[in-house]
């Protein structure tokens, strides 16, 4: 932004942002105001807007600007201006406290962030309480600041570093009892003032979340009593009830370490046990908000005392009334209530799985049985439901989560026992269709966990299902088809059922609403019963030929082709080529038709459907081919290549279609391996030609597949290097643009996948090439890229490159590799280590650190003395102090980190050291 804008211009932009009826006007105003916020003038302009407080919109923009500037640009202010900024903000919040709650929150956040950054503001909590606690009108904003202050300590928007954070937490811990006393005093004065009580409970919850409250002091505090009184009362307003529930949940979460917080843990445990009557009252009044709140509290109680529940069930804090509460909630007619407790039941299942004590298992078995019965009831569709079960709506997703939970807990009840009980409810009774469907749904969830060997019940179920009359409700047929798909192991052990099962599924395939589940079931049976299905290959081929005559979802159609390809791979070698040609012909003919049609005829010319189908065929046709035998798929792929080439040429500008072409070619090359040699020259030529005009990153990925297959063939290495160099020219040009790395992470990802394949297959070829230094410069620049896949590929390239100089795999060229890597590192080694340290401290999220540690580890094994010098030099360049005056890192911490890394005996020790060290800068 050139020059400071006038206030009137800023007002006009804010008005346009909120009130301009033209969306493009709003967009322009938003961009201009964003630019203003990033400029150094924003400090003064925001302060003036708050001083004048002309209207809510301009004050909100100014308050939010102050917060953002403190979070992101605090370094712009000289240290002698910090005190005047603090005083100004406190003056603004006092003056604007009644203007709007959102302005109050933004100013409170700005003040809290300033307190965390400004190391000279000692005892800020005490100062604020002394200044404002005696003025009733100031209490709302005082509580707002005290609420957001603990929340901001771990905010990702603030980089205050581990040293300053520890100092702040110690400070807040010291004043926590003062805050609790203030909250109690406010509560006693508040009476029935709902808004004030909500603020008090939110503030208390915030301090619980930070984990700094003295649990002994709180255990005997009347605030706790007040919390439970609010939750016990039938007439408590909804918003207050939610705030109190949140606070209790925060308290329970804060005492996860029960033994060290025993007095408070006991008080909370006893307090929650008093809420059963209140829960039943909320159910009777059909107050779903309160019911959900109580269920959250009961679930959090169980999560907190899980260890006690498992190790000392029925005793003290392991009292199993906690589980009874969850089962009472599971009995609520609305499925959203029981869903809250799912995470606890998962965790309970995990804990019990680790113990082999049958007595403990027997204690919990009845609870799990009751839960499963409740879940089966919740999975029932409405009696007046028409059509098949919907899988993508909220209820459909709930049923999928139920299925996952049942699979995780079934071992406690016994798969076979549960399956038999469920089946007997269908066999012995005559339940309504919706009960039958729900029972079949749960049976489908556990079918795979049952041993299919010599199991008469499973055989009986399979027989009964395939004999279901067509007159049953369509939803029952839908779920029964899913059950058959899950029982493919039973079919494999009992091949006499294969014909009736396939006949049953074929009926479903011909019915539009049942076609997709039937296709998935056939796919499962093809995957498991490949040898038996070989006899039915012609039938599968017929289905594949008329695929589009069935009403199939795209993934179900692709799944059918996958199943067919898996069976195809089991045919005799001499039949595979002909059958593969048949299987591909429908898709190839469709592609040819699209290529020949008039582009102006208004019909779709999108070939992705057919490309995806060909890709899945190539991917899963994996016959066993002995050395010396010609691959049976080679001839077919060579025949198909011209069509794929022409399709790619026609759609060369469309990234989505080119990506699908490359994917199809990738699986074709993988399918026949070295048998695709005839394609290599024309394929590479076309890739390079198209890539120079359209930089689709999928060509880089396809290049990596070719290097993987042919990189060790000496006759191909120069051609592959020429391909790499030709692809690198437009790639580097693309990445050189403004924000090139950030805007093209897929290109970065695929480029370094390609380079990694070179390192793995022919490292000397790459290390001797002219582009190796350019490549490393781009790798160093990309180490700071905060993109999971791209960063992972860059780190893997660097790690593998260094490893080739370490790993003496008895190849003749080991010494040559080592020498070449020495030459390369002499040019870029120091730059690499410095950039990696900087990236870890200021750019990269913690999950990337193990990858960086591997690069450091390989560099250290390669040349420890030189790496030690590079690391020392890199650490010296790091900033020692934050803009707020607090120490970021001490000399001792720098020395300790250097020693931990350079004396590490395992890579994981380097990773631990990096994790601890980078926290100092976060």
PDB file of C-alpha atoms in Angstrom, residues 636-761:
ATOM      1  CA  UNK A 636      -3.295 -56.010 -25.913  1.00  0.00           C
ATOM      2  CA  UNK A 637      -1.623 -52.948 -24.397  1.00  0.00           C
ATOM      3  CA  UNK A 638       0.367 -52.300 -27.595  1.00  0.00           C
ATOM      4  CA  UNK A 639      -2.899 -52.460 -29.575  1.00  0.00           C
ATOM      5  CA  UNK A 640      -4.613 -50.014 -27.200  1.00  0.00           C
ATOM      6  CA  UNK A 641      -1.721 -47.489 -27.077  1.00  0.00           C
ATOM      7  CA  UNK A 642      -2.656 -45.556 -30.277  1.00  0.00           C
ATOM      8  CA  UNK A 643      -6.174 -44.891 -28.900  1.00  0.00           C
ATOM      9  CA  UNK A 644      -4.790 -43.691 -25.536  1.00  0.00           C
ATOM     10  CA  UNK A 645      -2.209 -41.543 -27.334  1.00  0.00           C
ATOM     11  CA  UNK A 646      -4.843 -39.932 -29.566  1.00  0.00           C
ATOM     12  CA  UNK A 647      -7.184 -39.352 -26.572  1.00  0.00           C
ATOM     13  CA  UNK A 648      -4.360 -37.619 -24.688  1.00  0.00           C
ATOM     14  CA  UNK A 649      -3.537 -35.480 -27.696  1.00  0.00           C
ATOM     15  CA  UNK A 650      -7.132 -34.437 -28.254  1.00  0.00           C
ATOM     16  CA  UNK A 651      -7.636 -33.385 -24.613  1.00  0.00           C
ATOM     17  CA  UNK A 652      -4.067 -32.166 -23.990  1.00  0.00           C
ATOM     18  CA  UNK A 653      -5.266 -28.889 -22.407  1.00  0.00           C
ATOM     19  CA  UNK A 654      -7.621 -30.582 -19.913  1.00  0.00           C
ATOM     20  CA  UNK A 655      -5.696 -31.505 -16.753  1.00  0.00           C
ATOM     21  CA  UNK A 656      -8.424 -33.843 -15.439  1.00  0.00           C
ATOM     22  CA  UNK A 657      -8.564 -35.943 -18.622  1.00  0.00           C
ATOM     23  CA  UNK A 658      -4.776 -35.996 -19.134  1.00  0.00           C
ATOM     24  CA  UNK A 659      -4.417 -37.140 -15.507  1.00  0.00           C
ATOM     25  CA  UNK A 660      -6.791 -40.052 -16.175  1.00  0.00           C
ATOM     26  CA  UNK A 661      -4.839 -40.942 -19.355  1.00  0.00           C
ATOM     27  CA  UNK A 662      -1.580 -40.970 -17.384  1.00  0.00           C
ATOM     28  CA  UNK A 663      -3.173 -43.084 -14.654  1.00  0.00           C
ATOM     29  CA  UNK A 664      -4.354 -45.590 -17.247  1.00  0.00           C
ATOM     30  CA  UNK A 665      -0.871 -45.717 -18.833  1.00  0.00           C
ATOM     31  CA  UNK A 666       0.755 -46.058 -15.413  1.00  0.00           C
ATOM     32  CA  UNK A 667      -1.207 -49.245 -14.679  1.00  0.00           C
ATOM     33  CA  UNK A 668      -0.634 -50.517 -18.231  1.00  0.00           C
ATOM     34  CA  UNK A 669       3.145 -50.113 -17.788  1.00  0.00           C
ATOM     35  CA  UNK A 670       3.004 -51.697 -14.302  1.00  0.00           C
ATOM     36  CA  UNK A 671       0.899 -54.566 -15.681  1.00  0.00           C
ATOM     37  CA  UNK A 672       3.488 -55.738 -18.239  1.00  0.00           C
ATOM     38  CA  UNK A 673       6.667 -54.262 -16.702  1.00  0.00           C
ATOM     39  CA  UNK A 674       9.602 -54.494 -19.112  1.00  0.00           C
ATOM     40  CA  UNK A 675       7.134 -55.811 -21.708  1.00  0.00           C
ATOM     41  CA  UNK A 676       6.089 -52.211 -22.392  1.00  0.00           C
ATOM     42  CA  UNK A 677       9.491 -51.344 -23.923  1.00  0.00           C
ATOM     43  CA  UNK A 678       7.956 -50.724 -27.352  1.00  0.00           C
ATOM     44  CA  UNK A 679       5.868 -47.886 -25.851  1.00  0.00           C
ATOM     45  CA  UNK A 680       8.809 -46.147 -24.169  1.00  0.00           C
ATOM     46  CA  UNK A 681      10.047 -44.016 -27.091  1.00  0.00           C
ATOM     47  CA  UNK A 682       6.650 -42.787 -28.417  1.00  0.00           C
ATOM     48  CA  UNK A 683       5.254 -42.296 -24.900  1.00  0.00           C
ATOM     49  CA  UNK A 684       8.198 -40.197 -23.675  1.00  0.00           C
ATOM     50  CA  UNK A 685       8.190 -38.142 -26.881  1.00  0.00           C
ATOM     51  CA  UNK A 686       4.479 -37.337 -26.479  1.00  0.00           C
ATOM     52  CA  UNK A 687       4.828 -36.591 -22.737  1.00  0.00           C
ATOM     53  CA  UNK A 688       7.632 -34.092 -23.309  1.00  0.00           C
ATOM     54  CA  UNK A 689       5.880 -32.476 -26.269  1.00  0.00           C
ATOM     55  CA  UNK A 690       2.582 -31.911 -24.406  1.00  0.00           C
ATOM     56  CA  UNK A 691       4.311 -30.924 -21.132  1.00  0.00           C
ATOM     57  CA  UNK A 692       6.164 -28.066 -22.810  1.00  0.00           C
ATOM     58  CA  UNK A 693       2.786 -26.497 -23.611  1.00  0.00           C
ATOM     59  CA  UNK A 694       0.664 -27.710 -20.672  1.00  0.00           C
ATOM     60  CA  UNK A 695       2.460 -28.391 -17.392  1.00  0.00           C
ATOM     61  CA  UNK A 696       0.266 -31.238 -16.110  1.00  0.00           C
ATOM     62  CA  UNK A 697       2.163 -32.665 -13.137  1.00  0.00           C
ATOM     63  CA  UNK A 698       0.833 -36.172 -13.865  1.00  0.00           C
ATOM     64  CA  UNK A 699       3.465 -36.431 -16.654  1.00  0.00           C
ATOM     65  CA  UNK A 700       6.168 -36.115 -13.977  1.00  0.00           C
ATOM     66  CA  UNK A 701       4.485 -38.895 -12.019  1.00  0.00           C
ATOM     67  CA  UNK A 702       4.232 -41.100 -15.118  1.00  0.00           C
ATOM     68  CA  UNK A 703       7.916 -40.358 -15.746  1.00  0.00           C
ATOM     69  CA  UNK A 704       8.716 -41.712 -12.258  1.00  0.00           C
ATOM     70  CA  UNK A 705       6.947 -44.992 -13.154  1.00  0.00           C
ATOM     71  CA  UNK A 706       9.041 -45.302 -16.315  1.00  0.00           C
ATOM     72  CA  UNK A 707      12.259 -44.664 -14.363  1.00  0.00           C
ATOM     73  CA  UNK A 708      11.196 -47.254 -11.783  1.00  0.00           C
ATOM     74  CA  UNK A 709      10.633 -49.872 -14.501  1.00  0.00           C
ATOM     75  CA  UNK A 710      13.566 -49.080 -16.823  1.00  0.00           C
ATOM     76  CA  UNK A 711      16.067 -47.062 -14.733  1.00  0.00           C
ATOM     77  CA  UNK A 712      18.376 -50.026 -14.154  1.00  0.00           C
ATOM     78  CA  UNK A 713      18.547 -50.890 -17.873  1.00  0.00           C
ATOM     79  CA  UNK A 714      21.774 -49.255 -19.070  1.00  0.00           C
ATOM     80  CA  UNK A 715      20.414 -48.873 -22.576  1.00  0.00           C
ATOM     81  CA  UNK A 716      17.513 -46.757 -21.305  1.00  0.00           C
ATOM     82  CA  UNK A 717      19.326 -44.521 -18.790  1.00  0.00           C
ATOM     83  CA  UNK A 718      20.460 -41.758 -21.165  1.00  0.00           C
ATOM     84  CA  UNK A 719      16.989 -41.561 -22.729  1.00  0.00           C
ATOM     85  CA  UNK A 720      15.395 -41.279 -19.290  1.00  0.00           C
ATOM     86  CA  UNK A 721      17.895 -38.552 -18.288  1.00  0.00           C
ATOM     87  CA  UNK A 722      17.046 -36.660 -21.491  1.00  0.00           C
ATOM     88  CA  UNK A 723      13.363 -36.984 -20.535  1.00  0.00           C
ATOM     89  CA  UNK A 724      14.093 -35.606 -17.050  1.00  0.00           C
ATOM     90  CA  UNK A 725      16.037 -32.642 -18.375  1.00  0.00           C
ATOM     91  CA  UNK A 726      13.333 -31.875 -20.940  1.00  0.00           C
ATOM     92  CA  UNK A 727      10.625 -32.009 -18.233  1.00  0.00           C
ATOM     93  CA  UNK A 728      12.682 -29.894 -15.790  1.00  0.00           C
ATOM     94  CA  UNK A 729      12.928 -26.851 -18.087  1.00  0.00           C
ATOM     95  CA  UNK A 730       9.181 -25.940 -18.066  1.00  0.00           C
ATOM     96  CA  UNK A 731       8.866 -27.172 -14.442  1.00  0.00           C
ATOM     97  CA  UNK A 732      11.528 -24.753 -13.173  1.00  0.00           C
ATOM     98  CA  UNK A 733       9.954 -21.925 -15.187  1.00  0.00           C
ATOM     99  CA  UNK A 734       6.586 -22.679 -13.551  1.00  0.00           C
ATOM    100  CA  UNK A 735       8.072 -22.739 -10.038  1.00  0.00           C
ATOM    101  CA  UNK A 736      10.030 -19.509 -10.624  1.00  0.00           C
ATOM    102  CA  UNK A 737       6.799 -17.511 -10.862  1.00  0.00           C
ATOM    103  CA  UNK A 738       5.622 -15.548  -7.827  1.00  0.00           C
ATOM    104  CA  UNK A 739       4.600 -18.039  -5.079  1.00  0.00           C
ATOM    105  CA  UNK A 740       5.365 -20.802  -7.590  1.00  0.00           C
ATOM    106  CA  UNK A 741       6.104 -23.479  -4.988  1.00  0.00           C
ATOM    107  CA  UNK A 742       3.052 -22.627  -2.890  1.00  0.00           C
ATOM    108  CA  UNK A 743       0.703 -22.454  -5.882  1.00  0.00           C
ATOM    109  CA  UNK A 744       1.890 -25.736  -7.475  1.00  0.00           C
ATOM    110  CA  UNK A 745       2.378 -28.301  -4.679  1.00  0.00           C
ATOM    111  CA  UNK A 746       1.326 -31.183  -6.974  1.00  0.00           C
ATOM    112  CA  UNK A 747       4.135 -30.298  -9.370  1.00  0.00           C
ATOM    113  CA  UNK A 748       6.633 -30.214  -6.478  1.00  0.00           C
ATOM    114  CA  UNK A 749       5.322 -33.569  -5.226  1.00  0.00           C
ATOM    115  CA  UNK A 750       5.522 -35.287  -8.611  1.00  0.00           C
ATOM    116  CA  UNK A 751       8.873 -33.711  -9.593  1.00  0.00           C
ATOM    117  CA  UNK A 752      10.588 -35.054  -6.476  1.00  0.00           C
ATOM    118  CA  UNK A 753       8.906 -38.451  -6.835  1.00  0.00           C
ATOM    119  CA  UNK A 754      10.515 -38.598 -10.294  1.00  0.00           C
ATOM    120  CA  UNK A 755      13.907 -37.501  -8.920  1.00  0.00           C
ATOM    121  CA  UNK A 756      13.674 -40.019  -6.062  1.00  0.00           C
ATOM    122  CA  UNK A 757      13.155 -42.812  -8.592  1.00  0.00           C
ATOM    123  CA  UNK A 758      16.359 -41.681 -10.335  1.00  0.00           C
ATOM    124  CA  UNK A 759      18.214 -41.815  -7.017  1.00  0.00           C
ATOM    125  CA  UNK A 760      16.850 -45.313  -6.341  1.00  0.00           C
ATOM    126  CA  UNK A 761      17.433 -46.764  -9.825  1.00  0.00           C
TER     127      UNK A 761
END
